[in-house]
Coordinates of C-alpha atoms and ligand atoms in Angstrom, one line a residue:
Chain Z
X22 CA -48.2 123.3 196.0
X23 CA -50.9 125.6 197.3
X24 CA -50.2 128.2 199.9
X25 CA -50.7 127.0 203.4
X26 CA -53.5 129.5 204.0
X27 CA -55.5 128.0 201.1
X28 CA -55.1 124.4 202.2
X29 CA -58.3 123.2 203.8
X30 CA -58.5 119.6 205.0
X31 CA -61.5 117.7 203.8
X32 CA -64.4 117.1 206.2
X33 CA -63.5 113.6 207.5
X34 CA -59.9 114.6 207.8
X35 CA -61.0 117.6 209.8
X36 CA -62.9 115.4 212.2
X37 CA -60.0 113.0 212.6
X38 CA -57.6 115.9 213.2
X39 CA -60.0 117.3 215.8
X40 CA -60.2 114.0 217.7
X41 CA -56.4 113.4 217.5
X42 CA -55.4 115.6 220.4
X43 CA -58.0 114.0 222.6
X44 CA -56.8 110.5 221.8
X45 CA -53.2 111.6 222.3
X46 CA -54.0 113.1 225.7
X47 CA -55.8 109.9 226.8
X48 CA -52.9 107.7 225.6
X49 CA -50.3 109.8 227.3
X50 CA -52.4 109.8 230.5
X51 CA -52.8 106.0 230.4
X52 CA -49.1 105.4 229.8
X53 CA -48.1 107.8 232.6
X54 CA -50.7 106.3 235.0
X55 CA -49.6 102.7 234.2
X56 CA -46.0 103.6 234.8
X57 CA -46.7 105.2 238.2
X58 CA -49.0 102.4 239.3
X59 CA -46.3 99.9 238.3
X60 CA -43.9 101.4 240.7
X61 CA -46.4 102.1 243.5
X62 CA -49.9 100.4 243.3
X63 CA -51.2 102.8 246.0
X64 CA -50.2 105.9 244.0
X65 CA -53.1 108.4 244.0
X66 CA -51.9 111.1 241.6
X67 CA -52.8 109.4 238.3
X68 CA -55.5 106.8 238.9
X69 CA -56.2 104.3 236.2
X70 CA -59.5 104.5 234.2
X71 CA -60.8 101.4 236.0
X72 CA -60.1 103.1 239.4
X73 CA -62.0 106.2 238.3
X74 CA -64.8 104.0 237.0
X75 CA -65.1 102.2 240.3
X76 CA -65.1 105.5 242.3
X77 CA -67.8 106.9 240.0
X78 CA -69.8 103.7 240.3
X79 CA -69.7 104.0 244.1
X80 CA -70.9 107.6 244.0
X81 CA -73.4 107.4 241.2
X82 CA -75.0 104.0 241.5
X83 CA -74.8 103.2 245.2
X84 CA -76.7 105.1 247.8
X85 CA -74.5 106.8 250.4
X86 CA -74.2 104.9 253.6
X87 CA -74.5 108.0 255.6
X88 CA -77.4 109.8 254.0
X89 CA -78.9 107.2 251.6
X90 CA -78.6 109.6 248.7
X91 CA -76.9 109.0 245.4
X92 CA -74.1 111.4 246.0
X93 CA -73.1 112.1 242.4
X94 CA -76.6 112.9 241.3
X95 CA -77.4 114.9 244.4
X96 CA -74.3 117.0 243.8
X97 CA -75.2 117.5 240.1
X98 CA -78.8 118.4 241.0
X99 CA -77.8 120.9 243.7
X100 CA -75.1 122.6 241.5
X101 CA -77.3 122.9 238.5
X102 CA -80.1 124.3 240.6
X103 CA -77.8 127.0 242.0
X104 CA -76.3 127.7 238.6
X105 CA -79.7 127.8 236.9
X106 CA -81.2 130.2 239.5
X107 CA -78.2 132.4 239.6
X108 CA -78.0 132.7 235.8
X109 CA -81.8 133.2 235.4
X110 CA -81.8 136.0 238.0
X111 CA -78.7 137.6 236.4
X112 CA -80.3 137.3 232.9
X113 CA -83.6 139.0 233.9
X114 CA -81.9 141.8 235.9
X115 CA -79.1 142.2 233.3
X116 CA -81.6 142.2 230.4
X117 CA -83.9 144.8 232.0
X118 CA -81.1 147.2 233.0
X119 CA -79.3 146.8 229.7
X120 CA -82.5 147.3 227.7
X121 CA -83.5 150.4 229.7
X122 CA -80.1 152.1 229.7
X123 CA -79.7 151.3 226.0
X124 CA -83.1 152.4 224.9
X125 CA -83.9 155.4 227.1
X126 CA -81.4 158.2 227.4
X127 CA -83.1 159.3 230.7
X128 CA -82.3 155.8 232.2
X129 CA -78.8 155.8 230.7
X130 CA -77.8 159.0 232.4
X131 CA -78.2 157.9 236.0
X132 CA -77.5 154.1 235.5
X133 CA -74.7 153.7 233.1
X134 CA -71.9 155.1 235.2
X135 CA -73.1 153.0 238.2
X136 CA -73.3 149.9 236.0
X137 CA -69.7 150.5 234.7
X138 CA -68.4 150.8 238.3
X139 CA -70.3 147.8 239.6
X140 CA -69.0 145.7 236.8
X141 CA -65.5 146.5 237.8
X142 CA -65.9 145.1 241.4
X143 CA -64.4 141.6 241.5
X144 CA -67.4 139.5 242.5
X145 CA -65.4 137.0 244.5
X146 CA -64.2 139.8 246.7
X147 CA -67.9 140.3 247.6
X148 CA -68.3 136.6 248.6
X149 CA -67.5 137.2 252.3
X150 CA -70.0 140.1 252.4
X151 CA -72.6 137.8 250.9
X152 CA -71.9 135.1 253.4
X153 CA -72.3 137.7 256.2
X154 CA -75.5 139.2 254.8
X155 CA -77.2 136.1 253.5
X156 CA -75.7 133.4 255.7
X157 CA -74.1 130.3 254.5
X158 CA -77.2 128.8 252.8
X159 CA -78.3 128.6 249.2
X160 CA -79.1 132.3 248.9
X161 CA -75.5 133.5 249.1
X162 CA -74.3 131.1 246.4
X163 CA -77.1 132.0 244.1
X164 CA -76.5 135.7 244.9
X165 CA -72.8 135.4 244.0
X166 CA -73.6 134.0 240.6
X167 CA -76.3 136.6 240.0
X168 CA -74.1 139.5 241.1
X169 CA -71.1 138.2 239.3
X170 CA -72.9 137.7 236.0
X171 CA -75.6 140.3 235.8
X172 CA -73.3 143.4 235.2
X173 CA -71.7 141.6 232.2
X174 CA -75.1 140.7 230.7
X175 CA -76.4 144.2 231.4
X176 CA -73.5 145.8 229.6
X177 CA -73.6 143.4 226.7
X178 CA -77.3 144.0 226.2
X179 CA -76.8 147.7 226.6
X180 CA -74.2 147.6 223.8
X181 CA -76.5 145.5 221.6
X182 CA -79.4 147.9 222.1
X183 CA -77.3 150.8 221.1
X184 CA -76.1 148.9 218.1
X185 CA -79.6 148.5 216.7
X186 CA -79.6 150.9 213.7
X187 CA -81.2 154.2 214.6
X188 CA -83.0 154.1 211.3
X189 CA -85.2 151.3 212.7
X190 CA -86.2 153.4 215.7
X191 CA -87.0 156.3 213.5
X192 CA -88.9 154.1 211.1
X193 CA -91.0 152.8 214.0
X194 CA -91.8 156.4 215.1
X195 CA -92.9 157.3 211.6
X196 CA -95.2 154.3 211.9
X197 CA -96.7 155.9 215.0
X198 CA -95.1 153.7 217.6
X199 CA -94.8 154.9 221.2
X200 CA -91.6 154.3 223.3
X201 CA -93.3 151.4 224.9
X202 CA -94.3 149.8 221.6
X203 CA -90.8 150.3 220.2
X204 CA -89.4 148.5 223.2
X205 CA -91.9 145.6 223.0
X206 CA -92.1 145.1 219.3
X207 CA -88.8 146.3 217.9
X208 CA -86.1 146.1 220.6
X209 CA -87.0 143.1 222.8
X210 CA -87.5 140.6 219.9
X211 CA -84.2 141.6 218.4
X212 CA -82.4 141.5 221.8
X213 CA -83.5 138.0 222.8
X214 CA -81.1 136.1 220.6
X215 CA -78.4 138.5 221.9
X216 CA -79.4 137.6 225.5
X217 CA -79.0 133.9 224.8
X218 CA -75.6 134.7 223.4
X219 CA -74.6 136.8 226.4
X220 CA -75.8 134.0 228.7
X221 CA -73.6 131.5 226.8
X222 CA -70.6 133.8 227.2
X223 CA -71.2 134.3 230.9
X224 CA -71.8 130.6 231.8
X225 CA -68.0 130.1 232.2
X226 CA -68.0 132.8 234.9
X227 CA -71.1 131.3 236.4
X228 CA -69.4 128.0 236.9
X229 CA -66.4 129.7 238.4
X230 CA -68.6 131.5 241.0
X231 CA -70.6 128.3 241.7
X232 CA -67.6 126.2 242.4
X233 CA -65.9 128.9 244.4
X234 CA -68.9 129.4 246.7
X235 CA -69.5 125.6 247.0
X236 CA -65.9 125.1 247.9
X237 CA -66.1 127.6 250.7
X238 CA -69.4 126.9 252.3
X239 CA -71.7 124.0 251.3
X240 CA -72.8 120.5 252.2
X241 CA -73.2 119.2 248.6
X242 CA -72.6 120.2 245.1
X243 CA -70.0 119.3 242.4
X244 CA -67.6 122.0 243.7
X245 CA -68.1 121.0 247.3
X246 CA -67.3 117.3 246.4
X247 CA -64.0 117.9 244.6
X248 CA -62.8 120.2 247.3
X249 CA -63.9 117.7 250.0
X250 CA -62.1 114.7 248.5
X251 CA -59.0 116.8 247.8
X252 CA -58.1 116.2 251.5
X253 CA -57.8 112.5 250.7
X254 CA -56.0 113.1 247.4
X255 CA -58.8 111.3 245.7
X256 CA -57.9 112.0 242.2
X257 CA -60.1 109.0 241.2
X258 CA -63.1 111.2 242.2
X259 CA -61.8 114.6 241.2
X260 CA -60.9 113.8 237.6
X261 CA -64.3 112.2 236.7
X262 CA -66.0 115.2 238.4
X263 CA -64.0 117.7 236.4
X264 CA -64.9 115.8 233.2
X265 CA -68.5 115.7 234.2
X266 CA -68.6 119.5 234.9
X267 CA -67.0 120.0 231.5
X268 CA -69.6 117.9 229.9
X269 CA -72.4 119.7 231.7
X270 CA -71.0 123.0 230.6
X271 CA -70.7 121.9 227.1
X272 CA -74.2 120.5 227.0
X273 CA -75.7 123.7 228.5
X274 CA -73.9 125.8 225.9
X275 CA -75.1 123.5 223.1
X276 CA -78.7 123.6 224.3
X277 CA -78.7 127.4 224.4
X278 CA -77.2 127.5 220.9
X279 CA -79.9 125.1 219.6
X280 CA -82.6 127.2 221.4
X281 CA -81.4 130.3 219.8
X282 CA -81.1 128.7 216.4
X283 CA -84.7 127.3 216.4
X284 CA -86.4 130.4 217.9
X285 CA -84.5 133.1 216.1
X286 CA -83.8 131.7 212.7
X287 CA -83.7 135.1 211.1
X288 CA -80.8 136.1 213.4
X289 CA -78.6 133.2 212.4
X290 CA -79.2 133.5 208.7
X291 CA -77.7 137.0 208.7
X292 CA -80.8 139.0 209.3
X293 CA -78.9 141.3 211.7
Chain X
X15 CA -102.5 171.8 194.1
X16 CA -103.8 173.9 196.9
X17 CA -103.1 177.7 197.0
X18 CA -101.4 177.7 200.4
X19 CA -97.9 176.2 200.5
X20 CA -97.8 173.2 202.7
X21 CA -94.2 173.6 203.8
X22 CA -92.3 176.8 204.2
X23 CA -88.6 177.3 205.1
X24 CA -87.8 180.8 206.1
X25 CA -84.1 181.7 206.4
X26 CA -83.2 178.3 207.6
X27 CA -79.8 177.6 209.0
X28 CA -78.3 174.4 210.4
X29 CA -75.0 174.2 212.4
X30 CA -73.3 171.3 213.9
X31 CA -71.0 172.9 216.4
X32 CA -68.8 175.2 214.3
X33 CA -69.7 173.4 211.1
X34 CA -72.3 175.3 209.1
X35 CA -74.1 172.7 207.1
X36 CA -77.0 174.6 205.6
X37 CA -77.6 178.4 205.3
X38 CA -80.3 180.7 204.2
X39 CA -82.7 178.2 202.9
X40 CA -85.9 179.9 201.7
X41 CA -88.4 177.6 199.9
X42 CA -92.0 176.9 199.7
X43 CA -93.5 173.6 198.8
X44 CA -97.1 172.9 197.9
X45 CA -98.9 169.7 198.6
X46 CA -98.5 167.1 195.8
X47 CA -95.1 168.3 194.6
X48 CA -92.3 165.7 194.0
X49 CA -89.0 167.2 194.8
X50 CA -85.7 165.6 194.0
X51 CA -82.6 166.8 195.7
X52 CA -79.0 166.5 194.4
X53 CA -75.7 167.9 195.7
X54 CA -72.2 167.0 196.7
X55 CA -71.7 164.4 199.4
X56 CA -71.8 166.0 202.8
X57 CA -73.5 169.2 201.7
X58 CA -76.5 168.6 204.0
X59 CA -79.2 166.9 201.9
X60 CA -79.8 164.3 204.6
X61 CA -79.7 167.0 207.2
X62 CA -82.5 168.8 205.4
X63 CA -84.6 165.6 205.3
X64 CA -83.9 165.0 209.0
X65 CA -85.3 168.5 209.8
X66 CA -88.4 167.7 207.7
X67 CA -88.7 164.5 209.7
X68 CA -88.3 166.2 213.1
X69 CA -85.1 164.4 214.0
X70 CA -83.1 167.6 213.9
X71 CA -84.2 171.1 214.5
X72 CA -83.0 174.2 212.7
X73 CA -80.4 176.4 214.4
X74 CA -82.0 179.6 213.0
X75 CA -85.0 180.3 211.0
X76 CA -88.3 178.5 210.7
X77 CA -89.5 175.3 209.1
X78 CA -93.2 175.4 208.9
X79 CA -95.8 172.7 208.1
X80 CA -99.2 174.2 207.5
X81 CA -97.9 177.4 209.1
X82 CA -97.0 175.7 212.3
X83 CA -93.4 174.7 213.3
X84 CA -92.8 171.2 212.1
X85 CA -93.3 168.6 214.9
X86 CA -89.9 168.0 216.5
X87 CA -90.4 164.2 216.7
X88 CA -91.0 161.7 213.8
X89 CA -94.6 160.8 213.5
X90 CA -97.0 159.0 211.2
X91 CA -97.7 162.1 209.0
X92 CA -94.2 161.8 207.5
X93 CA -93.0 158.5 206.2
X94 CA -89.4 157.7 205.5
X95 CA -87.3 155.3 203.4
X96 CA -83.6 155.2 204.1
X97 CA -80.9 153.7 201.9
X98 CA -80.7 150.7 204.2
X99 CA -81.8 149.5 207.7
X100 CA -85.3 150.6 207.0
X101 CA -87.1 147.4 207.7
X102 CA -87.3 145.2 210.8
X103 CA -85.1 142.2 210.3
X104 CA -87.0 140.0 212.8
X105 CA -90.3 140.3 211.1
X106 CA -91.6 138.7 207.8
X107 CA -92.5 141.0 205.0
X108 CA -96.2 140.9 205.9
X109 CA -95.6 141.5 209.5
X110 CA -93.3 144.4 208.7
X111 CA -96.2 146.1 207.1
X112 CA -98.9 145.1 209.6
X113 CA -96.8 146.3 212.5
X114 CA -97.7 149.9 211.6
X115 CA -101.4 149.2 212.1
X116 CA -100.7 147.3 215.2
X117 CA -98.9 150.3 216.7
X118 CA -102.0 152.3 215.8
X119 CA -104.7 150.0 217.3
X120 CA -102.9 148.2 220.1
X121 CA -101.2 150.6 222.4
X122 CA -100.3 148.1 225.0
X123 CA -99.2 144.9 223.3
X124 CA -98.6 146.3 219.8
X125 CA -100.2 143.2 218.5
X126 CA -103.6 142.4 217.0
X127 CA -105.6 139.2 217.1
X128 CA -108.7 137.7 215.6
X129 CA -110.9 139.7 213.2
X130 CA -108.9 142.9 213.7
X131 CA -105.8 141.1 212.6
X132 CA -107.5 139.6 209.5
X133 CA -108.7 143.0 208.4
X134 CA -105.2 144.4 208.7
X135 CA -103.9 141.4 206.9
X136 CA -106.1 142.1 204.0
X137 CA -105.1 145.7 203.8
X138 CA -101.4 144.9 204.0
X139 CA -101.6 142.1 201.4
X140 CA -103.3 144.6 199.1
X141 CA -100.5 147.1 199.6
X142 CA -97.9 144.4 199.1
X143 CA -99.5 143.6 195.8
X144 CA -99.2 147.1 194.6
X145 CA -95.5 147.0 195.3
X146 CA -95.1 143.6 193.8
X147 CA -94.2 141.7 196.9
X148 CA -97.3 139.6 197.5
X149 CA -95.4 136.4 196.7
X150 CA -92.8 137.2 199.3
X151 CA -95.2 137.9 202.1
X152 CA -93.8 135.3 204.4
X153 CA -90.1 135.8 203.8
X154 CA -87.7 137.6 206.1
X155 CA -85.9 140.7 204.9
X156 CA -82.6 138.9 204.7
X157 CA -84.1 136.6 202.2
X158 CA -85.0 139.4 199.9
X159 CA -83.0 141.2 197.2
X160 CA -82.0 144.8 197.7
X161 CA -84.8 146.0 195.4
X162 CA -87.4 143.9 197.1
X163 CA -86.3 145.2 200.5
X164 CA -86.7 148.8 199.3
X165 CA -90.2 148.0 198.0
X166 CA -91.0 146.6 201.4
X167 CA -89.6 149.8 203.0
X168 CA -91.9 151.8 200.8
X169 CA -94.9 149.7 201.4
X170 CA -94.2 150.0 205.1
X171 CA -93.9 153.8 204.9
X172 CA -97.2 154.1 203.1
X173 CA -99.5 152.0 205.2
X174 CA -100.2 154.8 207.7
X175 CA -101.1 157.1 204.8
X176 CA -98.5 159.8 205.4
X177 CA -98.9 163.1 203.6
X178 CA -95.2 163.5 203.2
X179 CA -92.8 160.8 202.0
X180 CA -89.1 161.3 202.5
X181 CA -86.7 159.2 200.6
X182 CA -82.9 159.3 201.3
X183 CA -81.1 157.7 198.4
X184 CA -83.6 154.9 198.4
X185 CA -82.4 153.3 195.1
X186 CA -78.7 154.1 195.5
X187 CA -77.7 150.5 196.0
X188 CA -79.9 149.1 193.2
X189 CA -78.8 148.2 189.7
X190 CA -80.2 150.3 186.8
X191 CA -82.8 147.8 185.6
X192 CA -84.4 147.5 189.0
X193 CA -84.1 151.2 189.6
X194 CA -86.2 151.8 186.6
X195 CA -89.0 149.6 187.9
X196 CA -88.7 151.5 191.2
X197 CA -89.1 154.8 189.4
X198 CA -92.3 153.6 187.9
X199 CA -93.6 152.3 191.2
X200 CA -92.8 155.4 193.1
X201 CA -94.5 157.7 190.6
X202 CA -97.6 155.5 190.7
X203 CA -97.7 155.6 194.5
X204 CA -97.1 159.3 194.5
X205 CA -100.2 159.8 192.4
X206 CA -102.3 157.2 194.0
X207 CA -101.7 158.3 197.6
X208 CA -101.4 162.0 196.7
X209 CA -98.1 162.3 198.4
X210 CA -95.7 165.2 198.7
X211 CA -92.3 163.5 198.1
X212 CA -88.8 164.7 198.9
X213 CA -86.2 162.4 197.5
X214 CA -82.4 162.7 197.8
X215 CA -80.5 161.1 195.0
X216 CA -77.0 161.0 193.6
X217 CA -78.2 160.1 190.2
X218 CA -78.9 163.3 188.3
X219 CA -80.9 161.5 185.6
X220 CA -83.2 160.3 188.4
X221 CA -83.3 163.8 189.7
X222 CA -84.7 164.9 186.4
X223 CA -87.0 162.3 185.2
X224 CA -88.7 161.5 188.4
X225 CA -90.1 164.6 190.1
X226 CA -91.7 167.8 189.4
X227 CA -89.0 170.0 190.9
X228 CA -85.3 169.6 191.3
X229 CA -83.2 171.2 194.0
X230 CA -79.4 171.5 193.7
X231 CA -77.7 172.0 197.0
X232 CA -74.4 173.8 196.9
X233 CA -72.2 176.3 198.7
X234 CA -72.7 179.8 197.4
X235 CA -69.7 181.1 199.4
X236 CA -66.6 179.2 199.9
X237 CA -63.5 179.7 202.1
X238 CA -60.8 177.2 201.3
X239 CA -59.0 178.0 204.6
X240 CA -62.1 177.2 206.6
X241 CA -64.3 174.8 204.6
X242 CA -66.8 174.6 207.5
X243 CA -67.4 178.3 207.7
X244 CA -70.1 178.4 205.1
X245 CA -73.0 176.1 204.5
X246 CA -74.9 175.0 201.4
X247 CA -78.1 176.4 200.2
X248 CA -80.4 175.6 197.4
X249 CA -78.6 177.1 194.4
X250 CA -81.0 175.9 191.7
X251 CA -84.7 175.3 192.1
X252 CA -85.8 173.9 188.7
X253 CA -89.3 172.9 187.7
X254 CA -88.1 169.7 185.9
X255 CA -91.3 169.0 184.1
X256 CA -90.1 171.6 181.6
X257 CA -86.3 171.7 181.9
X258 CA -84.2 170.0 179.4
X259 CA -81.2 167.9 180.5
X260 CA -78.6 169.8 178.5
X261 CA -79.8 173.0 179.9
X262 CA -79.2 171.7 183.4
X263 CA -75.8 170.4 182.5
X264 CA -74.8 173.9 181.5
X265 CA -76.3 175.3 184.6
X266 CA -74.6 173.0 187.0
X267 CA -71.4 173.4 185.1
X268 CA -71.4 177.2 185.6
X269 CA -71.0 177.4 189.2
X270 CA -68.1 175.1 190.2
X271 CA -70.4 172.5 191.6
X272 CA -69.1 169.4 193.3
X273 CA -66.9 167.0 191.4
X274 CA -69.5 164.4 192.1
X275 CA -72.2 166.4 190.5
X276 CA -70.1 167.2 187.5
X277 CA -69.1 163.6 186.9
X278 CA -72.7 162.5 187.2
X279 CA -73.9 165.2 184.9
X280 CA -71.5 164.2 182.3
X281 CA -72.3 160.6 182.7
X282 CA -75.9 161.1 182.0
Ligands
ATP324 N1 -75.2 164.3 214.0 C1 -74.2 165.1 213.4 N2 -73.3 165.7 214.2 C2 -72.4 166.4 213.6 N3 -72.2 166.6 212.3 C3 -73.1 166.1 211.5 C4 -74.2 165.2 212.0 N4 -74.9 164.8 211.0 C5 -74.3 165.3 209.8 N5 -73.2 166.1 210.2 C6 -72.4 166.8 209.2 O1 -73.3 167.6 208.4 C7 -72.8 167.6 207.1 C8 -73.9 167.2 206.1 O2 -74.3 165.8 206.3 P1 -75.4 165.1 205.5 O3 -75.5 163.8 206.0 O4 -76.6 166.0 205.6 O5 -74.8 165.2 204.0 P2 -75.5 164.6 202.7 O6 -75.7 165.8 201.8 O7 -76.7 163.8 203.0 O8 -74.3 163.7 202.1 P3 -74.4 162.3 201.4 O9 -74.7 162.7 200.0 O10 -73.0 161.8 201.5 O11 -75.4 161.5 202.1 C9 -71.6 166.7 207.0 O12 -70.5 167.5 207.0 C10 -71.6 165.9 208.3 O13 -70.3 165.7 208.7
MG325 MG1 -77.1 161.7 203.0

């Protein structure tokens, strides 16, 4: 008998083992849901899959009677727009600040302590301020995501910049490069895959800020919807929405990983 | 060899805080010399190279290039090859070499296009041929072996035609067979490009066979209570064209040199 630490399941077994917990959860849910609905057909806590399907169909495939919109898609579009804008702004600001503070000691001196301090402010505590300053519209939601995520990206990029071996910067200088050329040709190309990675890591926080701000002040969006229907205990809407958000998050992450892999092959094959 | 020495060190000292690394270095180097440097680990060989490169400045004394203080920033007159991390991991072999010319001719974008690019391509390809990397032109550094990566680093260091080439244990990580090829290559390039070479090595055989002059770095004074009180200087300055290996073994054995040096001397 081999030691447990040396025992690696074969590939198909690994896949099966990976799917097992999901199947188990679904079965447990179905049994529990059936049991509750048996006792009380109006139970709202654990709706059956057909109930959830019906709710989703109503929201996704039938135009809303009030506005004529397909609510589910409208929510998805609004949320993704906010998230995308917030993350894009955060990534550009974070990348610029991280790059400058990492590459130029004269930018590091005034900016790094400020950056550290700002990154310690809990962004959600700023939400009321954002609502006061920017109003309840789109701007404050996008701003929350941007403000919440940018410091993390900036610090991550700063760290990555400082981790690029000094030998490379010296080498570039012996090849006659100016500071600007070093930034453009040596640092930025090597930092882009790291930026993608930082964005992937910060998407979780991005979703958190998005849903929080939509829950508080919004008229559409995925977060808005689940908090709205909570009042009616509509688990048949909330659960599919949560699953959909999870799926979107997974897809975004996967797309970014693919983007990084196809644009920066050298990075993923161990070329630093 | 010209009459005037190209590089002069006059009573050169280097401290890091309380740590005296180098002391009382007085040497003159003419253009075209090939200097190999040996010494115990941590005795300041890399520090000396860094001063030649302009990354570090002397604490006391003068380090002159053509009778002027050596520029205190790396520039294209002095090329360098480190033991590792010398090449850009995000660029192919060819682009790693071309980039030097792009820095020169394209201040804003650092990139060349069209006919200017083709011309530089040709030059770079030629250089890659001389270091035996022409077939690997489109590979990335992580796809190369250690020896190929160092060849690339050398080609890259040479494209701007530096007068001085600094090598810090460039072949330390290579196996003996490949190291031999690299020795032949570096001697060829030294002649062809009329370089003045400074090379740090831990391989005393290399120190002998390769250059025209061997420097041994060691501490002349030693205080066991305060090992940082005294720095190393150049204790032997040997024209190795003429020296015979056994002679040196005796020499280095005389003055309680580093264990590393002793071991390597007896190995060889
Ligand atoms: N930036 C620095 N700050 C402080 N001390 C330093 C610095 N760089 C080097 N030193 C010290 O200077 C001494 C000489 O270092 P150096 O790297 O020149 O040694 P070396 O002869 O190249 O050794 P090796 O053969 O191991 O490469 C060491 O004691 C080291 O701790
Ligand atoms: Mg060293």
